[in-house]
């Protein structure tokens, strides 16, 4: 289980990324980087939405210096070209909108043990299968996960409502 610091000002993305990382990793969420800058070293991975911080005027020079100087592996989320992201070792730029495979591969590269971890550069969706390590899981975990099935909300919403009961027929006047 890795400790992850997520710096994301948008509540919906905070929730989505936290839930994506959830049972495998312990996630702490901050909506601005200023307060969390000193604690980067306490985490196994830092995920920073540089694009959203810039949009909300929270990407300061101090934050950029802290990100460039920290040794903690970092995922930098960016919509445009990576030219605005800090450049250093152990920093991967993940292009937004986020795709499951790309994010999974980038997180797995930093938090999964193994000699084939790649560092630096841009994350690519093609590495998703290599970093998950599905063949290394024990059979009990695989059985437990395959027994759990998701339902589509459409199945619940498309059902027709039962006829209303308890409604009395209109009375006829004499």
N, CA, C and O atoms as a DFTB+ gen file, in Angstrom:
696 C
 N C O
     1  1       0.855      -1.177       0.000
     2  2       0.000       0.000       0.000
     3  2       0.895       1.232       0.000
     4  3       1.736       1.406       0.881
     5  1       0.699       2.079      -1.000
     6  2       1.488       3.291      -1.103
     7  2       0.744       4.484      -0.541
     8  3      -0.484       4.550      -0.589
     9  1       1.508       5.428      -0.006
    10  2       0.918       6.681       0.469
    11  2       0.997       7.693      -0.658
    12  3       2.076       7.984      -1.174
    13  1      -0.178       8.236      -1.042
    14  2      -0.255       9.149      -2.174
    15  2      -0.807      10.487      -1.709
    16  3      -1.792      10.545      -0.974
    17  1      -0.158      11.563      -2.146
    18  2      -0.648      12.913      -1.906
    19  2      -1.220      13.423      -3.219
    20  3      -0.510      13.494      -4.222
    21  1      -2.497      13.776      -3.218
    22  2      -3.169      14.284      -4.403
    23  2      -3.448      15.769      -4.199
    24  3      -4.146      16.154      -3.261
    25  1      -2.903      16.592      -5.078
    26  2      -3.144      18.032      -5.020
    27  2      -4.022      18.374      -6.217
    28  3      -3.555      18.454      -7.353
    29  1      -5.298      18.573      -5.935
    30  2      -6.310      18.782      -6.972
    31  2      -7.371      19.748      -6.453
    32  3      -8.057      19.427      -5.483
    33  1      -7.527      20.919      -7.066
    34  2      -8.513      21.883      -6.576
    35  2      -9.964      21.549      -6.952
    36  3     -10.885      22.080      -6.331
    37  1     -10.189      20.701      -7.933
    38  2     -11.550      20.388      -8.366
    39  2     -12.086      19.179      -7.604
    40  3     -11.517      18.089      -7.660
    41  1     -13.192      19.394      -6.892
    42  2     -13.758      18.361      -6.016
    43  2     -14.089      17.073      -6.759
    44  3     -13.824      15.986      -6.246
    45  1     -14.657      17.170      -7.947
    46  2     -15.061      15.972      -8.682
    47  2     -13.852      15.125      -9.060
    48  3     -13.912      13.897      -9.002
    49  1     -12.747      15.778      -9.449
    50  2     -11.537      15.024      -9.773
    51  2     -10.860      14.485      -8.519
    52  3     -10.254      13.414      -8.553
    53  1     -10.959      15.219      -7.414
    54  2     -10.436      14.707      -6.143
    55  2     -11.083      13.369      -5.828
    56  3     -10.411      12.393      -5.496
    57  1     -12.395      13.351      -5.940
    58  2     -13.149      12.145      -5.611
    59  2     -12.854      11.021      -6.593
    60  3     -12.648       9.878      -6.184
    61  1     -12.833      11.335      -7.879
    62  2     -12.614      10.309      -8.896
    63  2     -11.233       9.665      -8.761
    64  3     -11.112       8.441      -8.802
    65  1     -10.207      10.476      -8.603
    66  2      -8.848       9.942      -8.500
    67  2      -8.678       9.182      -7.187
    68  3      -8.042       8.128      -7.162
    69  1      -9.237       9.704      -6.099
    70  2      -9.153       9.014      -4.806
    71  2      -9.805       7.646      -4.881
    72  3      -9.246       6.661      -4.397
    73  1     -10.984       7.579      -5.485
    74  2     -11.679       6.300      -5.612
    75  2     -10.928       5.344      -6.533
    76  3     -10.922       4.135      -6.305
    77  1     -10.300       5.879      -7.565
    78  2      -9.509       5.060      -8.475
    79  2      -8.333       4.408      -7.728
    80  3      -8.009       3.244      -7.963
    81  1      -7.708       5.168      -6.835
    82  2      -6.540       4.667      -6.112
    83  2      -6.920       3.871      -4.872
    84  3      -6.104       3.121      -4.334
    85  1      -8.183       4.038      -4.411
    86  2      -8.568       3.566      -3.105
    87  2      -8.243       2.142      -2.739
    88  3      -7.157       2.161      -2.159
    89  1      -8.638       1.111      -2.811
    90  2      -8.231       0.179      -1.764
    91  2      -6.747      -0.147      -1.751
    92  3      -6.224      -0.618      -0.741
    93  1      -6.060       0.100      -2.868
    94  2      -4.646      -0.269      -2.935
    95  2      -3.711       0.774      -2.321
    96  3      -2.581       0.455      -1.951
    97  1      -4.179       2.014      -2.215
    98  2      -3.301       3.086      -1.746
    99  2      -4.025       3.986      -0.755
   100  3      -5.239       4.176      -0.828
   101  1      -3.251       4.530       0.165
   102  2      -3.768       5.500       1.130
   103  2      -3.597       6.891       0.499
   104  3      -2.481       7.299       0.179
   105  1      -4.717       7.614       0.326
   106  2      -4.689       8.883      -0.390
   107  2      -5.041      10.035       0.539
   108  3      -6.035       9.985       1.265
   109  1      -4.210      11.076       0.505
   110  2      -4.519      12.328       1.198
   111  2      -4.755      13.380       0.128
   112  3      -3.951      13.525      -0.793
   113  1      -5.853      14.111       0.248
   114  2      -6.235      15.089      -0.761
   115  2      -6.046      16.502      -0.219
   116  3      -6.448      16.812       0.902
   117  1      -5.429      17.349      -1.035
   118  2      -5.272      18.779      -0.732
   119  2      -5.791      19.552      -1.933
   120  3      -5.600      19.130      -3.073
   121  1      -6.450      20.686      -1.687
   122  2      -6.933      21.464      -2.821
   123  2      -5.977      22.564      -3.238
   124  3      -6.191      23.221      -4.257
   125  1      -4.925      22.772      -2.460
   126  2      -3.868      23.682      -2.897
   127  2      -2.516      23.160      -2.433
   128  3      -2.407      22.495      -1.403
   129  1      -1.508      23.472      -3.201
   130  2      -0.184      22.896      -2.969
   131  2       0.613      23.616      -1.895
   132  3       1.500      23.014      -1.290
   133  1       0.326      24.873      -1.642
   134  2       1.126      25.668      -0.706
   135  2       1.318      25.019       0.653
   136  3       2.436      24.976       1.166
   137  1       0.246      24.514       1.241
   138  2       0.321      23.908       2.571
   139  2       1.003      22.542       2.546
   140  3       1.594      22.126       3.542
   141  1       0.923      21.843       1.412
   142  2       1.443      20.484       1.332
   143  2       2.893      20.399       0.876
   144  3       3.482      19.319       0.904
   145  1       3.472      21.507       0.460
   146  2       4.825      21.512      -0.099
   147  2       5.849      20.868       0.837
   148  3       6.706      20.110       0.382
   149  1       5.774      21.148       2.095
   150  2       6.753      20.615       3.050
   151  2       6.605      19.130       3.319
   152  3       7.536      18.502       3.824
   153  1       5.461      18.557       2.996
   154  2       5.236      17.142       3.317
   155  2       5.409      16.209       2.129
   156  3       5.065      15.031       2.233
   157  1       5.926      16.686       1.009
   158  2       6.120      15.830      -0.164
   159  2       6.940      14.588       0.174
   160  3       6.648      13.494      -0.309
   161  1       7.960      14.761       0.999
   162  2       8.871      13.654       1.300
   163  2       8.214      12.553       2.122
   164  3       8.756      11.451       2.215
   165  1       7.055      12.829       2.723
   166  2       6.362      11.839       3.543
   167  2       5.530      10.859       2.721
   168  3       4.903       9.963       3.288
   169  1       5.512      11.009       1.408
   170  2       4.653      10.198       0.548
   171  2       5.463       9.397      -0.455
   172  3       6.596       9.745      -0.789
   173  1       4.849       8.305      -0.932
   174  2       5.481       7.474      -1.952
   175  2       5.254       8.045      -3.349
   176  3       6.036       7.789      -4.264
   177  1       4.182       8.817      -3.508
   178  2       3.833       9.398      -4.799
   179  2       3.060      10.687      -4.572
   180  3       2.224      10.771      -3.672
   181  1       3.343      11.688      -5.393
   182  2       2.600      12.951      -5.359
   183  2       1.944      13.118      -6.728
   184  3       2.606      13.007      -7.760
   185  1       0.643      13.385      -6.727
   186  2      -0.082      13.646      -7.972
   187  2      -0.538      15.102      -7.922
   188  3      -1.247      15.507      -7.000
   189  1      -0.129      15.880      -8.914
   190  2      -0.440      17.311      -8.945
   191  2      -1.140      17.649     -10.253
   192  3      -0.631      17.349     -11.333
   193  1      -2.296      18.266     -10.154
   194  2      -3.002      18.735     -11.340
   195  2      -2.514      20.151     -11.627
   196  3      -3.125      21.130     -11.200
   197  1      -1.414      20.242     -12.348
   198  2      -0.801      21.529     -12.654
   199  2      -1.719      22.428     -13.456
   200  3      -1.741      23.642     -13.253
   201  1      -2.470      21.842     -14.359
   202  2      -3.388      22.602     -15.194
   203  2      -4.473      23.282     -14.352
   204  3      -4.755      24.466     -14.535
   205  1      -5.079      22.525     -13.425
   206  2      -6.144      23.083     -12.574
   207  2      -5.583      24.102     -11.583
   208  3      -6.231      25.112     -11.306
   209  1      -4.395      23.852     -11.048
   210  2      -3.782      24.824     -10.137
   211  2      -3.511      26.133     -10.863
   212  3      -3.750      27.209     -10.315
   213  1      -3.020      26.050     -12.075
   214  2      -2.753      27.250     -12.879
   215  2      -4.066      27.991     -13.163
   216  3      -4.126      29.217     -13.083
   217  1      -5.095      27.241     -13.488
   218  2      -6.404      27.826     -13.793
   219  2      -6.998      28.563     -12.593
   220  3      -7.684      29.571     -12.763
   221  1      -6.738      28.065     -11.380
   222  2      -7.253      28.681     -10.156
   223  2      -6.242      29.637      -9.514
   224  3      -6.434      30.064      -8.375
   225  1      -5.175      29.974     -10.233
   226  2      -4.117      30.867      -9.750
   227  2      -3.475      30.374      -8.454
   228  3      -3.173      31.168      -7.563
   229  1      -3.271      29.076      -8.357
   230  2      -2.643      28.484      -7.175
   231  2      -1.289      27.860      -7.485
   232  3      -0.661      27.268      -6.606
   233  1      -0.839      27.988      -8.718
   234  2       0.458      27.437      -9.095
   235  2       1.488      28.552      -8.993
   236  3       1.724      29.290      -9.949
   237  1       2.095      28.661      -7.822
   238  2       3.041      29.744      -7.548
   239  2       4.466      29.298      -7.866
   240  3       4.732      28.115      -8.082
   241  1       5.352      30.250      -7.889
   242  2       6.775      29.950      -8.118
   243  2       7.318      29.061      -6.999
   244  3       8.158      28.196      -7.243
   245  1       6.838      29.275      -5.776
   246  2       7.267      28.450      -4.638
   247  2       6.872      26.990      -4.851
   248  3       7.658      26.083      -4.578
   249  1       5.672      26.771      -5.331
   250  2       5.197      25.406      -5.579
   251  2       6.026      24.752      -6.681
   252  3       6.429      23.596      -6.552
   253  1       6.280      25.483      -7.757
   254  2       7.095      24.936      -8.845
   255  2       8.504      24.586      -8.388
   256  3       9.041      23.545      -8.767
   257  1       9.109      25.462      -7.566
   258  2      10.447      25.169      -7.023
   259  2      10.412      23.926      -6.146
   260  3      11.312      23.089      -6.216
   261  1       9.374      23.804      -5.319
   262  2       9.257      22.636      -4.433
   263  2       9.102      21.354      -5.236
   264  3       9.692      20.331      -4.887
   265  1       8.321      21.393      -6.301
   266  2       8.125      20.204      -7.142
   267  2       9.426      19.842      -7.841
   268  3       9.782      18.666      -7.918
   269  1      10.136      20.834      -8.348
   270  2      11.403      20.551      -9.028
   271  2      12.460      20.040      -8.069
   272  3      13.309      19.239      -8.460
   273  1      12.428      20.480      -6.838
   274  2      13.442      20.085      -5.869
   275  2      13.143      18.806      -5.113
   276  3      14.041      18.230      -4.498
   277  1      11.911      18.353      -5.145
   278  2      11.579      17.163      -4.351
   279  2      12.044      15.886      -5.051
   280  3      12.141      15.836      -6.277
   281  1      12.321      14.883      -4.275
   282  2      12.799      13.621      -4.808
   283  2      11.685      12.577      -4.890
   284  3      11.897      11.478      -5.403
   285  1      10.507      12.919      -4.388
   286  2       9.367      12.006      -4.408
   287  2       8.860      11.859      -5.838
   288  3       8.716      12.859      -6.541
   289  1       8.587      10.632      -6.284
   290  2       8.003      10.444      -7.615
   291  2       6.721      11.270      -7.749
   292  3       5.908      11.327      -6.827
   293  1       6.553      11.905      -8.905
   294  2       5.445      12.843      -9.101
   295  2       4.754      12.601     -10.432
   296  3       5.403      12.422     -11.462
   297  1       3.427      12.600     -10.393
   298  2       2.619      12.603     -11.614
   299  2       2.094      14.014     -11.783
   300  3       1.469      14.561     -10.875
   301  1       2.343      14.600     -12.929
   302  2       1.915      15.969     -13.217
   303  2       0.801      15.870     -14.252
   304  3       1.028      15.396     -15.365
   305  1      -0.397      16.313     -13.893
   306  2      -1.547      16.257     -14.793
   307  2      -1.630      17.562     -15.567
   308  3      -1.652      18.643     -14.979
   309  1      -1.678      17.454     -16.885
   310  2      -1.617      18.644     -17.746
   311  2      -2.474      18.411     -18.983
   312  3      -2.453      17.324     -19.560
   313  1      -3.234      19.434     -19.394
   314  2      -4.076      19.331     -20.581
   315  2      -3.295      19.601     -21.858
   316  3      -3.441      18.871     -22.838
   317  1      -2.490      20.613     -21.858
   318  2      -1.739      21.025     -23.046
   319  2      -0.390      20.313     -23.084
   320  3      -0.128      19.394     -22.308
   321  1       0.437      20.752     -23.985
   322  2       1.780      20.187     -24.120
   323  2       2.529      20.308     -22.797
   324  3       2.260      21.207     -22.000
   325  1       3.446      19.419     -22.580
   326  2       4.152      19.347     -21.302
   327  2       5.199      20.438     -21.114
   328  3       6.002      20.354     -20.186
   329  1       5.214      21.443     -21.952
   330  2       6.239      22.478     -21.847
   331  2       6.131      23.284     -20.557
   332  3       7.122      23.865     -20.114
   333  1       4.938      23.331     -19.941
   334  2       4.753      24.110     -18.722
   335  2       5.016      23.294     -17.459
   336  3       5.073      23.852     -16.363
   337  1       5.174      22.001     -17.601
   338  2       5.429      21.149     -16.445
   339  2       6.897      21.244     -16.033
   340  3       7.768      21.464     -16.874
   341  1       7.168      21.078     -14.738
   342  2       8.566      21.063     -14.292
   343  2       9.308      19.898     -14.934
   344  3       8.707      18.872     -15.250
   345  1      10.584      20.053     -15.120
   346  2      11.395      18.995     -15.723
   347  2      12.370      18.489     -14.670
   348  3      13.182      19.248     -14.141
   349  1      12.279      17.198     -14.376
   350  2      13.210      16.575     -13.434
   351  2      13.052      15.066     -13.516
   352  3      12.139      14.555     -14.164
   353  1      13.953      14.366     -12.849
   354  2      13.885      12.915     -12.766
   355  2      12.694      12.537     -11.881
   356  3      12.324      13.301     -10.989
   357  1      12.101      11.389     -12.115
   358  2      10.966      10.871     -11.337
   359  2       9.721      11.750     -11.463
   360  3       8.941      11.852     -10.516
   361  1       9.527      12.379     -12.609
   362  2       8.316      13.146     -12.861
   363  2       7.745      12.690     -14.208
   364  3       8.430      12.724     -15.231
   365  1       6.490      12.269     -14.188
   366  2       5.814      11.821     -15.400
   367  2       4.640      12.755     -15.657
   368  3       3.859      13.043     -14.750
   369  1       4.517      13.224     -16.887
   370  2       3.393      14.075     -17.272
   371  2       2.302      13.176     -17.836
   372  3       2.534      12.412     -18.773
   373  1       1.106      13.277     -17.253
   374  2      -0.047      12.519     -17.724
   375  2      -1.009      13.522     -18.344
   376  3      -1.445      14.473     -17.695
   377  1      -1.326      13.293     -19.604
   378  2      -2.175      14.228     -20.345
   379  2      -3.636      14.052     -19.954
   380  3      -4.136      12.933     -19.830
   381  1      -4.308      15.186     -19.762
   382  2      -5.731      15.194     -19.476
   383  2      -6.489      15.314     -20.788
   384  3      -5.958      15.915     -21.722
   385  1      -7.669      14.792     -20.912
   386  2      -8.452      14.095     -19.901
   387  2      -7.817      12.748     -19.562
   388  3      -7.239      12.073     -20.414
   389  1      -7.945      12.386     -18.300
   390  2      -7.319      11.173     -17.802
   391  2      -7.989       9.937     -18.381
   392  3      -9.213       9.864     -18.489
   393  1      -7.167       8.975     -18.746
   394  2      -7.653       7.684     -19.193
   395  2      -7.198       6.653     -18.176
   396  3      -6.093       6.738     -17.641
   397  1      -8.052       5.689     -17.918
   398  2      -7.782       4.686     -16.886
   399  2      -6.443       3.996     -17.113
   400  3      -5.635       3.901     -16.190
   401  1      -6.199       3.516     -18.320
   402  2      -4.969       2.783     -18.604
   403  2      -3.724       3.621     -18.411
   404  3      -2.725       3.145     -17.872
   405  1      -3.779       4.856     -18.844
   406  2      -2.630       5.751     -18.730
   407  2      -2.323       6.051     -17.269
   408  3      -1.171       5.981     -16.841
   409  1      -3.366       6.387     -16.506
   410  2      -3.164       6.697     -15.090
   411  2      -2.705       5.461     -14.327
   412  3      -1.823       5.545     -13.473
   413  1      -3.295       4.330     -14.632
   414  2      -2.930       3.076     -13.973
   415  2      -1.468       2.729     -14.242
   416  3      -0.748       2.308     -13.337
   417  1      -1.030       2.909     -15.495
   418  2       0.359       2.621     -15.852
   419  2       1.318       3.565     -15.137
   420  3       2.348       3.134     -14.618
   421  1       0.982       4.843     -15.112
   422  2       1.864       5.824     -14.477
   423  2       1.991       5.573     -12.976
   424  3       3.095       5.613     -12.431
   425  1       0.871       5.317     -12.309
   426  2       0.897       5.030     -10.873
   427  2       1.652       3.725     -10.632
   428  3       2.475       3.641      -9.720
   429  1       1.376       2.716     -11.440
   430  2       2.041       1.421     -11.292
   431  2       3.538       1.503     -11.498
   432  3       4.297       0.811     -10.820
   433  1       3.976       2.344     -12.430
   434  2       5.414       2.491     -12.674
   435  2       6.147       2.988     -11.437
   436  3       7.278       2.576     -11.179
   437  1       5.513       3.868     -10.674
   438  2       6.163       4.420      -9.496
   439  2       5.963       3.583      -8.240
   440  3       6.853       3.527      -7.391
   441  1       4.813       2.931      -8.106
   442  2       4.501       2.256      -6.850
   443  2       4.642       0.743      -6.882
   444  3       4.659       0.113      -5.824
   445  1       4.745       0.140      -8.059
   446  2       4.920      -1.308      -8.149
   447  2       6.400      -1.636      -8.126
   448  3       7.185      -1.013      -8.841
   449  1       6.788      -2.606      -7.315
   450  2       8.198      -2.978      -7.289
   451  2       8.572      -3.705      -8.576
   452  3       7.733      -4.355      -9.199
   453  1       9.805      -3.590      -8.955
   454  2      10.273      -4.304     -10.140
   455  2      11.369      -3.542     -10.848
   456  3      11.445      -2.317     -10.746
   457  1      12.229      -4.262     -11.572
   458  2      13.343      -3.621     -12.250
   459  2      12.943      -2.885     -13.522
   460  3      13.729      -2.087     -14.033
   461  1      11.736      -3.131     -14.053
   462  2      11.370      -2.548     -15.349
   463  2      10.644      -1.222     -15.228
   464  3      10.023      -0.774     -16.193
   465  1      10.705      -0.583     -14.070
   466  2      10.036       0.714     -13.919
   467  2      10.726       1.761     -14.763
   468  3      11.952       1.874     -14.752
   469  1       9.927       2.536     -15.501
   470  2      10.481       3.624     -16.303
   471  2      10.245       4.927     -15.561
   472  3       9.215       5.086     -14.905
   473  1      11.163       5.844     -15.651
   474  2      11.044       7.130     -14.965
   475  2      11.180       8.260     -15.963
   476  3      11.925       8.163     -16.939
   477  1      10.457       9.327     -15.708
   478  2      10.565      10.516     -16.541
   479  2       9.836      10.352     -17.855
   480  3       9.498       9.235     -18.246
   481  1       9.589      11.462     -18.545
   482  2       8.914      11.420     -19.832
   483  2       7.414      11.428     -19.681
   484  3       6.889      11.646     -18.590
   485  1       6.729      11.191     -20.773
   486  2       5.267      11.213     -20.760
   487  2       4.731       9.799     -20.639
   488  3       5.300       8.861     -21.198
   489  1       3.645       9.650     -19.915
   490  2       3.030       8.343     -19.747
   491  2       2.295       7.975     -21.025
   492  3       1.685       8.820     -21.679
   493  1       2.366       6.696     -21.362
   494  2       1.653       6.227     -22.545
   495  2       0.713       5.109     -22.163
   496  3       1.020       4.332     -21.258
   497  1      -0.434       5.003     -22.832
   498  2      -1.411       3.994     -22.474
   499  2      -0.928       2.579     -22.712
   500  3      -1.451       1.656     -22.087
   501  1       0.028       2.364     -23.570
   502  2       0.468       1.022     -23.919
   503  2       1.135       0.272     -22.787
   504  3       1.276      -0.947     -22.884
   505  1       1.546       0.921     -21.733
   506  2       2.270       0.246     -20.648
   507  2       1.348      -0.234     -19.544
   508  3       1.832      -0.764     -18.544
   509  1       0.040      -0.071     -19.682
   510  2      -0.887      -0.373     -18.600
   511  2      -0.805      -1.812     -18.143
   512  3      -0.783      -2.068     -16.939
   513  1      -0.758      -2.760     -19.061
   514  2      -0.760      -4.166     -18.677
   515  2       0.525      -4.582     -17.993
   516  3       0.491      -5.425     -17.097
   517  1       1.652      -4.022     -18.382
   518  2       2.935      -4.435     -17.851
   519  2       3.104      -4.058     -16.392
   520  3       3.782      -4.769     -15.650
   521  1       2.508      -2.963     -15.965
   522  2       2.775      -2.487     -14.608
   523  2       1.801      -3.030     -13.581
   524  3       2.070      -2.928     -12.384
   525  1       0.698      -3.594     -13.989
   526  2      -0.301      -4.042     -13.027
   527  2       0.138      -5.317     -12.321
   528  3      -0.138      -5.489     -11.133
   529  1       0.818      -6.214     -13.031
   530  2       1.312      -7.416     -12.383
   531  2       0.211      -8.395     -12.053
   532  3       0.246      -8.994     -10.978
   533  1      -0.782      -8.593     -12.932
   534  2      -1.915      -9.456     -12.653
   535  2      -1.486     -10.896     -12.439
   536  3      -2.109     -11.611     -11.654
   537  1      -0.436     -11.339     -13.119
   538  2      -0.017     -12.724     -12.973
   539  2       0.652     -12.977     -11.625
   540  3       0.788     -14.132     -11.225
   541  1       1.067     -11.944     -10.923
   542  2       1.730     -12.101      -9.637
   543  2       0.752     -12.172      -8.477
   544  3       1.148     -12.525      -7.367
   545  1      -0.537     -11.841      -8.706
   546  2      -1.520     -11.858      -7.624
   547  2      -1.760     -13.292      -7.182
   548  3      -1.638     -14.230      -7.970
   549  1      -2.100     -13.445      -5.915
   550  2      -2.380     -14.794      -5.466
   551  2      -3.784     -15.191      -5.914
   552  3      -4.635     -14.318      -6.085
   553  1      -4.050     -16.489      -6.109
   554  2      -5.328     -16.955      -6.653
   555  2      -6.528     -16.555      -5.813
   556  3      -7.609     -16.345      -6.363
   557  1      -6.375     -16.443      -4.497
   558  2      -7.505     -16.057      -3.644
   559  2      -7.962     -14.637      -3.970
   560  3      -9.161     -14.358      -3.992
   561  1      -7.007     -13.738      -4.222
   562  2      -7.358     -12.363      -4.585
   563  2      -8.084     -12.320      -5.913
   564  3      -9.056     -11.581      -6.072
   565  1      -7.612     -13.120      -6.878
   566  2      -8.255     -13.125      -8.190
   567  2      -9.682     -13.641      -8.088
   568  3     -10.575     -13.091      -8.732
   569  1      -9.921     -14.677      -7.302
   570  2     -11.257     -15.237      -7.136
   571  2     -12.171     -14.228      -6.471
   572  3     -13.316     -14.054      -6.887
   573  1     -11.671     -13.561      -5.437
   574  2     -12.471     -12.561      -4.730
   575  2     -12.861     -11.413      -5.650
   576  3     -14.002     -10.954      -5.619
   577  1     -11.921     -10.945      -6.471
   578  2     -12.212      -9.838      -7.377
   579  2     -13.162     -10.263      -8.481
   580  3     -14.027      -9.480      -8.875
   581  1     -13.027     -11.484      -8.994
   582  2     -13.913     -11.900     -10.072
   583  2     -15.319     -12.183      -9.552
   584  3     -16.274     -12.137     -10.327
   585  1     -15.470     -12.476      -8.258
   586  2     -16.793     -12.712      -7.691
   587  2     -17.572     -11.411      -7.537
   588  3     -18.802     -11.424      -7.519
   589  1     -16.878     -10.306      -7.426
   590  2     -17.514      -9.008      -7.268
   591  2     -17.873      -8.472      -8.640
   592  3     -17.001      -8.327      -9.496
   593  1     -19.141      -8.177      -8.859
   594  2     -19.576      -7.683     -10.161
   595  2     -20.209      -6.316      -9.997
   596  3     -20.945      -6.065      -9.042
   597  1     -19.916      -5.445     -10.935
   598  2     -20.525      -4.130     -10.946
   599  2     -21.854      -4.214     -11.689
   600  3     -22.023      -5.044     -12.582
   601  1     -22.788      -3.355     -11.316
   602  2     -24.027      -3.265     -12.079
   603  2     -24.057      -1.929     -12.785
   604  3     -23.524      -0.939     -12.285
   605  1     -24.672      -1.903     -13.931
   606  2     -24.827      -0.635     -14.638
   607  2     -26.003       0.098     -14.040
   608  3     -27.039      -0.504     -13.759
   609  1     -25.849       1.387     -13.845
   610  2     -26.954       2.179     -13.313
   611  2     -28.139       2.159     -14.260
   612  3     -29.277       2.354     -13.834
   613  1     -27.889       1.928     -15.517
   614  2     -28.964       1.882     -16.499
   615  2     -29.944       0.766     -16.136
   616  3     -31.153       0.924     -16.307
   617  1     -29.425      -0.371     -15.632
   618  2     -30.289      -1.477     -15.250
   619  2     -31.270      -1.056     -14.164
   620  3     -32.422      -1.489     -14.161
   621  1     -30.823      -0.227     -13.258
   622  2     -31.667       0.214     -12.161
   623  2     -32.645       1.280     -12.638
   624  3     -33.816       1.257     -12.258
   625  1     -32.189       2.198     -13.453
   626  2     -33.004       3.327     -13.882
   627  2     -34.060       2.903     -14.898
   628  3     -35.163       3.448     -14.892
   629  1     -33.750       1.946     -15.769
   630  2     -34.669       1.561     -16.828
   631  2     -35.872       0.747     -16.359
   632  3     -36.832       0.587     -17.112
   633  1     -35.839       0.241     -15.157
   634  2     -36.975      -0.533     -14.670
   635  2     -38.201       0.360     -14.563
   636  3     -38.106       1.522     -14.169
   637  1     -39.351      -0.199     -14.918
   638  2     -40.578       0.585     -14.821
   639  2     -41.049       0.581     -13.375
   640  3     -40.874      -0.395     -12.647
   641  1     -41.643       1.682     -12.984
   642  2     -42.145       1.813     -11.616
   643  2     -43.364       0.910     -11.446
   644  3     -44.172       0.771     -12.365
   645  1     -43.495       0.292     -10.259
   646  2     -44.661      -0.557     -10.017
   647  2     -45.927       0.300      -9.996
   648  3     -45.865       1.485      -9.669
   649  1     -47.072      -0.290     -10.344
   650  2     -48.307       0.506     -10.336
   651  2     -48.597       0.997      -8.927
   652  3     -48.343       0.306      -7.940
   653  1     -49.131       2.198      -8.861
   654  2     -49.428       2.801      -7.558
   655  2     -50.593       2.062      -6.917
   656  3     -51.615       1.795      -7.549
   657  1     -50.410       1.749      -5.667
   658  2     -51.463       1.061      -4.929
   659  2     -51.949       1.962      -3.822
   660  3     -51.255       2.888      -3.404
   661  1     -53.132       1.688      -3.357
   662  2     -53.652       2.475      -2.251
   663  2     -54.451       3.675      -2.736
   664  3     -55.010       4.411      -1.923
   665  1     -54.514       3.880      -4.015
   666  2     -55.280       4.987      -4.547
   667  2     -56.722       4.500      -4.697
   668  3     -56.977       3.485      -5.344
   669  1     -57.641       5.216      -4.107
   670  2     -59.041       4.815      -4.156
   671  2     -59.684       5.260      -5.456
   672  3     -59.340       6.300      -6.017
   673  1     -60.621       4.453      -5.923
   674  2     -61.361       4.807      -7.135
   675  2     -62.272       5.983      -6.832
   676  3     -62.775       6.085      -5.713
   677  1     -62.501       6.870      -7.784
   678  2     -63.364       8.031      -7.525
   679  2     -64.785       7.588      -7.186
   680  3     -65.313       6.648      -7.779
   681  1     -65.387       8.271      -6.233
   682  2     -66.755       7.949      -5.794
   683  2     -67.773       8.576      -6.737
   684  3     -67.582       9.664      -7.281
   685  1     -68.837       7.853      -6.897
   686  2     -69.921       8.379      -7.712
   687  2     -70.906       9.100      -6.810
   688  3     -71.204       8.638      -5.709
   689  1     -71.399      10.211      -7.269
   690  2     -72.381      10.993      -6.487
   691  2     -73.771      10.428      -6.743
   692  3     -74.074       9.975      -7.847
   693  1     -74.612      10.459      -5.716
   694  2     -75.983       9.961      -5.855
   695  2     -76.893      11.002      -6.343
   696  3     -78.086      10.749      -6.516
